[in-house]
Amino acid sequence: MFSFSVPLGKLVRRVSRLRGGGSALPGLVVEKIDPGFMQRTLSTLPHGVAVVSGTNGKTTTTKMVVELLESQGLRVFTNRTGSNFTRGVAAALLGEVDWRGRLEADIAVLELDEAHAVHFVNRVPPRFSLLLNVLRDQLDRFGEIDKTAQLLQHIASKTTGTVVLNREDPRVARIAATLDGPEVRYFGLDDSLLSTFPNDDELRAGPGSPAPAALPQKPPADVVLRRVGADNADFEYDGATVTTGMKLRGVYNIFNAAAALTLARSICGGGSAAPDHAALLTALSQVAPAFGRGESLVVDGLPLDLVLVKNPSGFRLGLQSFPAGGYATMIAINDNYADGRDMSWLWDVDFESLREDGVDQLTGSRAYDMALRLQYDEVSIRAVQTDIAPALADFIRNAQGKPKRVFCTYTAMLAIRRELSKITTVEVVS
Amino acid sequence: MTADSGHAPPTTPSADASKGTIRVLQLYPRDMNIYGDWGNALVLQQRLKWHGYTPELLEYNVGDEFPDDVDLIVGGGGQDSGQLVIQDDLQSRAETLRGLAEDDTPMLLICGTYQLFGRFFKTRSGSVIPGIGVLDVETHGTDERLIGNVKVTTTEFGEVLGYENHSGQTTLGPGVAPLGTVPKGTGNNSKDGQEGARYRNIVASYLHGSLLPKNPAIADYLIRTAVERKYGSFTPGGPDDRYAVLAREHAIRRPR
Ligand SMILES: [Zn+2]
């Protein structure tokens, strides 16, 4: 079927590109003149639509799923997150479709922000969904953690094929009981790794008090992360354990690799051929974090790890995944809209692991909130400076000869990345 | 912006002989603990030490035995689900808690606990959740969520700073006084420009942040009141509040 909206939308896209405009305008135009465009285009895909949602790790996990599927020879359409999800997807589709509106892809893998989830899945029911976790994040925008769980439940209820759930997050695992349509598969963690994943509900519960609403019995998982080494990991599936090299750092990233593997197996296992596991593992070992989600850099010949922290669980995992000793440490906390304005969560993180070596530099618009937090955990602080540029320069000058670690919120990470490239040669490791 | 390099971090005053022990009870930390509520308990614990007293941190959760000789009580926010979980247990402790309040025990009640210490919470669908009536306040659920940085003007504690996030709107009766008025933010409700409630030695508020770290005047009020009530008089120590002062200066300029 020929639709006039596609050529027009593509034209608007070209013109707005030439004028240096954003990507949303052409999406807006095509939505206005042809509201069914996105739904119609996505419905032509042979493997349908897969969505990835949850509070932490969506972007890197979506990237992993895409690379895993590509290793199986699938052509994948995916989205970049933007201010308006539907409009952004429509705009991205316009860039990919031919003049007759056909998308040269086998499947769409979309990162779905909780805020846009309901609207999107009501219009485009996904064939697959992957629900990662419900953590205390962005509560100032979404109100309550139980509300976030409800949004994920809604995504699951609209899924027509397979729902992949985190077995270790009770709020996510419990969604299974509410479903009667789709098939449910789980990804899981070895018991020995559970302690590195504190549940938000257990943050300050007294010793011996039971975690609320834990599943009475753990269902079997399709893929289980058994062990995490310095640069490799063990995954168990189909009754066997395999070891693979990993470029990703941090246990929580590698747990999301188990999530991506489960989804990729569900998607590829649905056809006539079984997935090519050697290719899947090779792809998995090559995955690097998505831009702006934490990076390992080399600055002045020494490693500098940027660790993104945006909620208490993420910060605790960051502190636990990277031992403090022997490193110079900087913490950069901004409270811009993209970071979340509410700083309460800093009080739900335990900073005692930093007590021995102290913190070298604090920065960001909320540097003094961080200083106050560390004071109450009796962690010594060598310098505080709210402006990121001079703080980073001081940090690098004073920590010469030491590997460095920077814990930062999202907009602070972007600022640091920008400044680093101005003051020193940066080599990206992963 | 403030460059503040190179100074020594605030130090913990060396604890000589303790001037006494203060038992701080966290109410329902398992179910009513969100938005940094732990920060308030931590601040009381550390400042008691810095003032030269020995803190003893206790917890009371659903079904526990209620501890004796409690000197100070803190209760946190919580989600609607948390409030439902504790509701019956709280009713069974109503008399004890009312007794402690009337006996001038200092208490800090934040958000969800503030609401449940009032007369009732009426949800949007019209069902009424009874409170324990320690405070002469009532709360009505609304569709509107009040979210953002808040500044409260008070006569007792100067400017109080925090962050609010609630959809219940609270109205004060004649039996309590407001904690203060709100030039920035919303507070108790979207109508009368008041925030929080004061009754005997109780401070109730919607503010997270956590509240006490950036408002050490309230923390020290609760500590002084607890110590005077138990030992007759209070001798302060010397907590170093320079980071609190700077954090307040920066917080006050942040957007809502
Ligand atoms: Zn609240």
XYZ file of C-alpha atoms and ligand atoms in Angstrom:
687
model
C 0.000 0.000 0.000
C 1.425 3.343 -1.004
C 1.051 6.081 1.530
C 1.637 9.717 0.773
C 2.791 10.398 4.340
C 6.072 8.530 3.995
C 7.575 10.576 1.169
C 6.354 13.749 2.845
C 7.789 12.707 6.199
C 11.090 11.767 4.622
C 11.182 15.141 2.930
C 10.574 16.944 6.221
C 13.304 14.794 7.726
C 15.775 15.861 5.044
C 14.877 19.516 5.330
C 15.110 19.528 9.128
C 18.466 17.696 8.903
C 19.761 20.373 6.515
C 18.644 23.051 8.934
C 20.327 21.230 11.796
C 16.995 20.541 13.477
C 16.177 17.692 15.872
C 14.704 14.346 14.991
C 11.273 14.867 16.515
C 9.819 17.258 13.925
C 9.556 14.783 11.042
C 8.100 12.254 13.468
C 5.547 14.839 14.528
C 4.624 15.589 10.925
C 4.094 11.971 9.976
C 2.145 11.327 13.194
C -0.159 14.233 12.458
C -0.934 13.371 8.870
C -0.752 9.574 9.253
C -1.334 8.476 12.862
C -1.228 4.788 11.895
C 2.232 4.974 10.330
C 4.291 3.596 13.211
C 1.878 0.805 14.082
C 1.442 -0.240 10.449
C 5.160 -0.247 9.702
C 6.117 -2.208 12.811
C 3.371 -4.768 12.220
C 4.999 -5.836 8.946
C 8.120 -7.172 10.715
C 8.398 -10.987 10.501
C 9.643 -11.319 14.127
C 7.506 -8.470 15.449
C 8.507 -6.038 18.176
C 10.556 -6.687 21.334
C 10.586 -4.094 24.130
C 13.094 -3.718 26.975
C 11.959 -1.912 30.127
C 12.811 -1.495 33.814
C 14.483 1.164 35.917
C 18.164 0.254 35.503
C 20.252 -0.826 32.531
C 17.706 -0.500 29.695
C 20.072 1.218 27.283
C 23.003 -1.184 27.592
C 20.690 -4.217 27.631
C 18.868 -3.060 24.483
C 22.254 -2.649 22.801
C 23.214 -6.186 23.864
C 19.990 -7.689 22.517
C 20.519 -5.943 19.185
C 24.097 -7.226 18.880
C 23.081 -10.757 19.900
C 20.315 -10.842 17.285
C 22.619 -9.450 14.623
C 25.042 -12.291 15.387
C 22.218 -14.589 14.269
C 21.910 -12.819 10.947
C 18.760 -10.881 11.851
C 18.270 -7.331 10.585
C 17.304 -5.257 13.611
C 15.592 -1.904 13.838
C 16.264 -0.124 17.146
C 15.647 3.291 18.668
C 17.661 5.936 20.432
C 15.982 7.338 23.492
C 14.535 10.778 22.984
C 12.292 13.305 24.605
C 9.138 11.937 22.977
C 9.251 8.192 22.583
C 6.530 7.581 19.985
C 7.579 10.567 17.932
C 11.232 9.500 18.184
C 10.410 5.968 16.981
C 8.333 7.386 14.136
C 11.234 9.663 13.156
C 13.751 6.809 13.316
C 11.434 4.615 11.231
C 11.228 7.358 8.606
C 14.996 7.234 8.313
C 14.943 3.482 7.755
C 11.918 2.821 5.549
C 12.086 2.991 1.792
C 9.930 5.459 -0.164
C 7.052 3.019 -0.181
C 7.098 2.714 3.597
C 8.715 -0.707 3.834
C 11.133 -1.391 6.686
C 14.097 -3.564 5.733
C 14.274 -5.355 9.085
C 13.279 -8.651 10.680
C 12.549 -7.333 14.141
C 12.372 -4.093 16.140
C 14.072 -3.967 19.556
C 12.925 -0.898 21.460
C 14.027 0.561 24.758
C 10.811 1.590 26.479
C 10.856 4.232 29.178
C 8.283 3.531 31.903
C 6.723 6.930 31.242
C 5.878 6.029 27.645
C 5.148 2.360 28.133
C 1.355 2.350 28.433
C 0.750 4.612 25.474
C 3.095 2.617 23.246
C 2.048 -0.965 24.079
C -1.608 -0.035 23.775
C -0.929 0.987 20.188
C 1.708 -1.622 19.327
C 1.371 -4.836 21.367
C 4.906 -6.314 21.474
C 5.583 -9.951 20.643
C 8.409 -10.077 23.225
C 9.104 -8.074 26.357
C 12.079 -8.063 28.728
C 11.444 -6.557 32.174
C 14.672 -5.917 34.057
C 13.990 -4.500 37.508
C 12.041 -2.018 39.608
C 14.382 0.113 41.649
C 14.100 3.354 43.510
C 14.738 5.694 40.670
C 13.062 8.796 39.419
C 10.494 8.596 42.175
C 10.086 12.316 41.864
C 8.721 11.731 38.372
C 6.745 8.531 38.746
C 5.589 8.843 42.305
C 5.961 5.375 43.681
C 7.890 2.178 43.156
C 4.673 0.100 43.133
C 3.391 2.317 40.342
C 6.474 1.460 38.282
C 5.811 -2.236 38.881
C 2.255 -1.700 37.616
C 3.564 -0.102 34.424
C 5.800 -3.119 33.789
C 2.856 -5.419 34.499
C 0.887 -3.550 31.856
C 3.665 -4.099 29.294
C 3.676 -7.815 30.135
C -0.108 -8.070 29.848
C -0.008 -6.608 26.335
C 2.754 -8.968 25.177
C 1.537 -11.594 22.723
C 4.488 -14.032 22.657
C 7.083 -14.312 25.439
C 7.677 -12.232 28.566
C 11.193 -12.436 30.051
C 11.304 -11.640 33.770
C 14.012 -11.068 36.379
C 13.587 -13.990 38.783
C 15.530 -12.189 41.548
C 13.443 -9.009 41.682
C 10.243 -9.899 43.580
C 8.285 -7.008 42.080
C 9.158 -8.224 38.568
C 8.919 -11.975 39.212
C 5.468 -11.540 40.745
C 4.163 -10.262 37.394
C 4.113 -13.873 36.129
C 1.152 -14.743 38.351
C -0.950 -12.002 36.737
C -0.510 -13.309 33.168
C -2.521 -15.941 31.356
C -1.675 -15.245 27.716
C 2.071 -15.041 27.033
C 4.780 -17.598 27.751
C 7.001 -16.596 30.717
C 10.759 -17.145 30.887
C 13.161 -16.038 33.621
C 16.773 -14.999 33.903
C 18.411 -15.573 37.272
C 21.453 -15.297 39.514
C 23.450 -17.862 41.389
C 22.770 -17.717 45.143
C 26.423 -16.814 45.741
C 25.948 -13.573 43.780
C 22.663 -12.560 45.417
C 24.421 -10.688 48.213
C 25.881 -8.270 45.656
C 22.322 -7.407 44.632
C 20.712 -5.883 47.697
C 16.996 -5.526 47.305
C 15.791 -1.997 47.970
C 13.351 -3.366 50.496
C 16.182 -4.796 52.545
C 18.179 -1.576 52.630
C 17.592 -0.841 56.250
C 15.596 -3.767 57.495
C 16.873 -5.171 60.744
C 18.885 -8.360 60.906
C 16.731 -11.440 60.586
C 13.665 -9.640 59.340
C 12.259 -11.313 56.227
C 12.292 -9.528 52.895
C 8.721 -8.644 51.954
C 6.967 -10.453 49.146
C 9.853 -12.704 48.122
C 8.693 -15.585 45.955
C 7.970 -18.672 48.047
C 9.818 -20.821 45.546
C 12.163 -19.761 42.776
C 11.038 -20.871 39.330
C 13.710 -22.388 37.058
C 15.457 -19.816 34.874
C 16.278 -20.071 31.185
C 19.710 -18.492 31.754
C 21.484 -18.210 35.123
C 24.572 -16.087 35.789
C 26.736 -18.415 37.888
C 30.031 -16.565 38.389
C 31.656 -13.230 37.540
C 35.431 -13.056 37.076
C 37.761 -10.151 36.368
C 37.166 -10.300 32.608
C 34.914 -13.307 32.135
C 31.696 -14.856 33.387
C 29.895 -18.219 33.613
C 26.371 -18.578 32.249
C 24.247 -21.703 32.631
C 21.621 -22.673 30.074
C 20.318 -25.907 28.547
C 21.777 -27.783 31.498
C 25.413 -26.782 30.938
C 27.690 -23.992 32.158
C 29.791 -22.033 29.674
C 32.550 -19.512 30.360
C 32.865 -16.474 28.146
C 35.103 -13.399 28.119
C 33.361 -10.117 28.977
C 34.234 -6.546 28.056
C 31.471 -5.254 30.314
C 32.494 -4.379 33.857
C 30.383 -4.564 36.999
C 28.202 -7.469 38.149
C 24.946 -5.653 37.385
C 25.910 -5.154 33.718
C 26.782 -8.821 33.398
C 23.494 -9.830 35.014
C 21.778 -7.814 32.306
C 23.797 -9.850 29.782
C 21.976 -12.918 31.136
C 18.726 -11.020 30.534
C 19.703 -10.189 26.955
C 20.741 -13.778 26.324
C 17.370 -15.066 27.549
C 15.486 -12.694 25.270
C 17.695 -13.499 22.261
C 17.197 -17.241 22.872
C 13.427 -16.715 23.035
C 13.400 -14.771 19.792
C 15.712 -17.111 17.859
C 14.285 -20.293 19.314
C 10.872 -19.396 17.953
C 11.797 -20.186 14.343
C 12.692 -23.469 12.706
C 16.434 -23.359 13.514
C 17.938 -23.401 17.009
C 20.111 -20.372 17.848
C 23.825 -20.500 16.997
C 25.244 -20.399 20.516
C 28.883 -19.952 19.537
C 27.928 -16.790 17.672
C 25.752 -15.594 20.561
C 28.615 -15.974 23.039
C 31.103 -14.243 20.752
C 28.709 -11.327 20.383
C 28.159 -11.232 24.148
C 31.877 -11.116 24.861
C 32.243 -8.116 22.528
C 29.443 -5.956 23.979
C 30.600 -2.614 25.417
C 28.448 -0.341 27.567
C 26.150 2.044 25.726
C 27.451 5.594 25.485
C 27.007 7.549 28.674
C 26.406 4.436 30.815
C 29.833 4.061 32.356
C 33.139 3.696 30.614
C 36.696 2.547 31.204
C 39.107 5.181 29.906
C 42.842 5.686 29.972
C 43.930 9.149 31.117
C 47.627 10.035 31.277
C 48.476 6.376 30.869
C 46.377 5.212 33.826
C 42.862 3.806 33.984
C 39.945 6.083 34.810
C 36.582 4.361 35.366
C 33.437 6.415 34.954
C 30.688 4.729 36.988
C 27.146 5.981 36.388
C 25.097 6.179 39.582
C 21.477 7.237 39.544
C 19.754 5.486 42.413
C 20.685 3.817 45.710
C 20.950 0.275 44.326
C 23.090 1.459 41.414
C 25.421 3.366 43.726
C 25.704 0.442 46.143
C 26.420 -1.929 43.264
C 29.021 0.495 41.929
C 30.740 0.642 45.306
C 30.633 -3.144 45.688
C 31.690 -4.006 42.133
C 34.861 -1.914 42.286
C 37.033 -2.234 45.410
C 38.025 1.172 46.853
C 41.634 0.491 47.826
C 44.467 1.896 45.691
C 42.243 4.253 43.713
C 41.772 8.010 43.742
C 38.023 8.655 44.029
C 35.834 11.508 42.837
C 32.046 11.755 43.230
C 30.028 14.103 40.996
C 26.358 14.671 41.893
C 24.102 16.891 39.799
C 20.374 17.400 40.356
C 19.289 18.511 36.895
C 15.980 17.198 35.568
C 17.656 14.219 33.845
C 19.390 13.265 37.108
C 16.256 13.610 39.227
C 15.892 16.566 41.566
C 15.326 14.608 44.767
C 18.598 13.922 46.608
C 17.014 11.772 49.352
C 18.399 8.590 47.815
C 21.981 9.465 48.786
C 20.940 8.653 52.371
C 19.947 5.116 51.335
C 23.497 4.304 50.226
C 26.091 3.038 52.676
C 29.478 4.720 52.075
C 31.488 2.972 54.784
C 33.587 1.142 52.174
C 35.166 4.513 51.299
C 36.166 5.213 54.918
C 39.634 3.718 54.714
C 40.942 5.702 51.727
C 38.612 8.706 51.885
C 37.329 10.646 48.876
C 39.645 12.955 46.945
C 37.177 15.281 45.257
C 33.464 16.059 45.369
C 31.761 18.074 42.661
C 28.438 18.846 40.962
C 25.507 21.076 41.884
C 24.848 18.892 44.946
C 28.483 18.416 45.991
C 27.712 19.715 49.488
C 24.796 17.316 49.930
C 27.300 14.579 49.141
C 29.834 16.063 51.567
C 27.192 16.090 54.291
C 26.291 12.488 53.521
C 29.933 11.371 53.776
C 30.419 13.337 56.995
C 27.682 11.265 58.645
C 29.372 8.046 57.462
C 32.696 9.405 58.787
C 34.385 9.348 55.382
C 37.120 11.974 55.003
C 36.935 14.427 52.099
C 39.945 16.185 50.611
C 38.244 18.822 48.434
C 34.780 20.103 47.467
C 34.127 22.276 44.415
C 30.687 22.523 42.832
C 31.979 23.489 39.347
C 32.881 20.316 37.483
C 35.612 21.681 35.166
C 38.024 23.000 37.838
C 37.186 20.103 40.169
C 38.114 17.544 37.506
C 41.350 19.381 36.674
C 42.333 19.442 40.379
C 41.409 15.791 40.784
C 43.592 14.690 37.874
C 46.502 16.924 38.940
C 46.437 15.777 42.572
C 45.980 12.087 41.796
C 48.904 11.689 39.422
C 50.322 8.203 39.333
C 47.114 6.651 40.696
C 44.294 4.886 38.859
C 41.091 6.891 39.189
C 37.436 6.216 39.711
C 34.610 8.701 39.241
C 31.076 7.995 40.467
C 28.729 10.376 38.673
C 25.092 11.102 37.928
C 23.999 11.264 34.305
C 24.482 14.948 33.462
C 27.682 15.048 35.530
C 28.997 12.156 33.436
C 28.295 14.046 30.222
C 30.081 17.137 31.564
C 33.089 15.101 32.740
C 33.383 13.329 29.402
C 33.387 16.708 27.639
C 35.982 18.210 29.990
C 38.248 15.168 29.873
C 38.630 15.428 26.124
C 39.647 19.101 26.540
C 42.343 18.650 29.154
C 43.907 15.319 28.286
C 44.128 12.585 25.709
C 41.419 10.044 26.396
C 41.577 6.515 25.158
C 38.364 4.510 25.381
C 38.937 0.945 26.562
C 35.311 -0.149 26.624
C 30.616 29.095 42.982
C 32.230 28.079 46.194
C 35.733 26.734 45.875
C 36.408 25.030 49.125
C 39.580 23.057 48.656
C 42.004 21.643 51.055
C 40.422 21.937 54.467
C 40.344 19.112 56.916
C 37.115 17.146 57.099
C 34.857 17.593 60.098
C 36.065 15.355 62.848
C 34.219 13.309 65.371
C 34.653 14.696 68.875
C 36.455 12.057 70.880
C 33.933 10.425 73.125
C 35.087 10.846 76.711
C 32.897 9.410 79.363
C 29.378 9.292 77.940
C 27.003 11.878 79.355
C 24.206 9.332 79.142
C 22.336 6.967 76.840
C 19.423 7.945 74.603
C 17.204 5.228 73.142
C 16.017 6.165 69.630
C 13.179 4.070 68.214
C 12.649 3.774 64.448
C 8.974 3.013 63.811
C 8.340 0.409 61.117
C 11.666 0.807 59.244
C 10.824 -2.294 57.200
C 7.579 -0.988 55.717
C 7.789 2.765 56.185
C 11.216 3.577 54.801
C 11.609 5.431 51.552
C 13.211 8.608 50.250
C 16.156 8.505 52.624
C 14.245 7.994 55.866
C 17.303 6.185 57.202
C 19.141 9.528 57.003
C 17.058 10.921 59.871
C 17.886 7.996 62.151
C 21.563 8.173 61.173
C 21.747 11.899 61.917
C 20.225 11.420 65.375
C 22.624 8.575 66.092
C 25.736 10.489 64.980
C 24.814 13.847 66.531
C 24.062 12.178 69.865
C 27.628 10.839 69.714
C 29.021 14.214 68.698
C 27.173 15.837 71.618
C 28.798 13.300 73.932
C 25.869 10.931 74.498
C 25.562 7.237 73.677
C 22.890 6.498 71.074
C 21.013 3.236 71.212
C 19.136 2.596 67.957
C 16.027 0.406 68.246
C 13.573 -0.810 65.637
C 9.908 -1.589 65.912
C 8.310 -3.554 63.067
C 4.895 -5.193 62.666
C 4.427 -7.891 65.301
C 7.460 -6.933 67.411
C 7.315 -6.391 71.137
C 7.223 -2.676 71.854
C 10.455 -1.663 73.630
C 10.500 -0.005 77.047
C 12.119 3.294 77.958
C 12.012 4.911 74.549
C 13.467 8.447 74.593
C 12.982 9.562 70.984
C 10.856 8.267 68.087
C 11.337 8.620 64.311
C 8.838 7.473 61.703
C 9.279 7.647 57.946
C 7.339 7.898 54.738
C 6.214 4.835 52.892
C 4.160 3.800 49.963
C 0.449 3.186 50.087
C 1.212 -0.541 50.311
C 3.458 0.031 53.346
C 0.738 2.019 55.072
C -1.732 -0.817 54.546
C 0.705 -3.381 55.956
C 1.264 -1.507 59.222
C -2.257 -0.182 59.700
C -3.642 -2.847 62.054
C -0.432 -3.131 64.035
C -0.295 0.640 64.461
C -3.878 0.661 65.772
C -2.885 -1.956 68.341
C -0.095 0.404 69.537
C -2.239 3.547 69.445
C -2.634 3.825 73.198
C 1.082 3.342 73.855
C 2.052 5.955 71.269
C -0.574 8.441 72.472
C 0.735 7.966 76.006
C 4.316 8.635 74.903
C 3.230 11.753 73.003
C 1.227 13.146 75.947
C 4.216 12.386 78.155
C 6.280 14.782 75.954
C 8.430 12.180 74.185
C 10.075 13.945 71.229
C 9.056 12.493 67.872
C 9.869 13.163 64.238
C 7.041 12.020 61.945
C 7.609 12.207 58.189
C 5.048 11.981 55.399
C 3.225 8.625 55.693
C 3.744 8.380 59.461
C 2.612 12.016 59.844
C -0.618 11.104 58.044
C -1.252 7.964 60.114
C -0.668 9.827 63.389
C -3.579 12.091 62.426
C -7.291 11.401 62.805
C -7.879 9.732 59.451
C -6.843 9.404 55.826
C -9.724 9.512 53.370
C -8.783 8.011 50.006
C -10.022 9.312 46.674
C -12.476 6.433 46.412
C -14.005 7.554 49.703
C -12.774 4.810 52.037
C -11.538 6.043 55.387
C -8.337 4.719 56.930
C -8.408 5.584 60.614
C -5.287 7.185 62.098
C -4.252 6.951 65.735
C -5.309 10.504 66.559
C -2.092 11.691 68.198
C -2.276 14.777 65.976
C -5.393 16.835 65.299
C -5.021 16.643 61.523
C -6.898 14.977 58.679
C -5.669 13.927 55.252
C -7.505 13.551 51.966
C -6.137 11.630 48.986
C -6.057 13.571 45.722
C -5.125 13.066 42.075
C -2.531 15.767 42.295
C 1.009 14.837 43.321
C 2.930 17.590 45.091
C 6.584 17.192 44.141
C 9.667 19.375 44.423
C 12.136 21.313 46.551
C 10.522 23.122 49.467
C 11.538 25.993 51.715
C 9.599 26.489 54.955
C 9.748 29.616 57.123
C 9.519 28.733 60.820
C 9.867 30.745 64.011
C 11.490 27.901 65.959
C 14.007 26.481 63.491
C 14.601 29.271 60.974
C 14.371 28.239 57.350
C 13.660 24.510 56.935
C 14.680 22.936 53.615
C 13.621 19.664 52.039
C 11.885 17.839 49.224
C 8.235 16.862 49.084
C 6.496 14.065 47.184
C 2.941 13.253 48.275
C -0.602 13.125 46.966
C -2.363 13.169 50.340
C -3.329 16.677 51.411
C -3.418 17.432 55.119
C -5.456 20.034 56.985
C -4.663 21.068 60.564
C -7.256 21.247 63.335
C -7.128 23.677 66.254
C -5.204 21.174 68.420
C -1.925 21.579 66.512
C 0.168 24.430 65.110
C 1.824 24.431 61.684
C 5.571 23.844 61.572
C 5.812 26.895 59.323
C 4.665 28.633 56.173
C 5.768 27.893 52.628
C 7.150 30.643 50.381
C 8.511 27.987 47.996
C 6.756 24.642 47.480
C 3.360 23.439 48.619
C 3.513 21.743 52.039
C 0.468 20.281 53.779
C -1.964 21.057 50.983
C -2.326 23.206 47.894
C -4.512 25.774 49.666
C -3.378 27.315 52.946
C 0.382 27.748 52.511
C 1.223 25.827 55.688
C 3.660 22.963 56.138
C 3.954 20.320 58.835
C 2.551 20.224 62.336
C 3.795 20.901 65.876
C 2.240 19.359 68.985
C 4.005 19.051 72.369
C 7.469 17.722 71.414
C 6.354 16.293 68.078
C 7.653 17.642 64.776
C 5.648 16.335 61.809
C 6.479 17.197 58.214
C 6.118 16.185 54.598
C 9.757 16.939 53.875
C 12.293 14.330 52.841
C 15.762 15.232 51.803
C 16.469 13.601 54.276
C 15.068 16.319 56.585
C 17.498 16.274 59.515
C 20.931 16.438 57.797
C 20.255 19.820 56.212
C 18.209 21.024 59.186
C 20.445 20.318 62.190
C 18.414 22.785 64.274
C 15.523 20.299 64.265
C 17.833 17.364 64.998
C 19.323 19.207 67.975
C 15.880 20.233 69.224
C 14.814 16.560 69.301
C 18.070 15.529 70.994
C 17.996 18.335 73.566
C 14.364 17.587 74.413
C 15.064 13.870 74.805
C 18.108 14.483 77.016
C 16.386 17.099 79.202
C 13.387 14.870 79.645
C 15.572 11.983 80.791
C 18.469 13.701 82.611
C 17.082 17.140 83.532
C 19.609 19.178 81.566
C 21.482 19.059 78.264
C 25.120 20.023 77.638
C 25.763 20.342 73.901
C 28.937 19.112 72.227
C 30.369 20.632 69.068
C 29.173 19.012 65.854
C 30.815 20.647 62.833
C 27.993 21.989 60.659
C 29.963 23.691 57.887
C 28.845 21.210 55.224
C 25.228 21.554 56.379
C 25.506 25.345 56.023
C 26.974 25.062 52.513
C 24.511 22.352 51.428
C 21.673 24.646 52.582
C 23.071 27.620 50.645
C 23.223 25.564 47.467
C 19.877 23.812 47.977
C 18.020 27.084 48.405
C 19.014 28.159 44.888
C 17.950 24.931 43.158
C 14.807 24.844 40.995
C 11.674 23.252 42.362
Zn 6.486 11.258 51.108
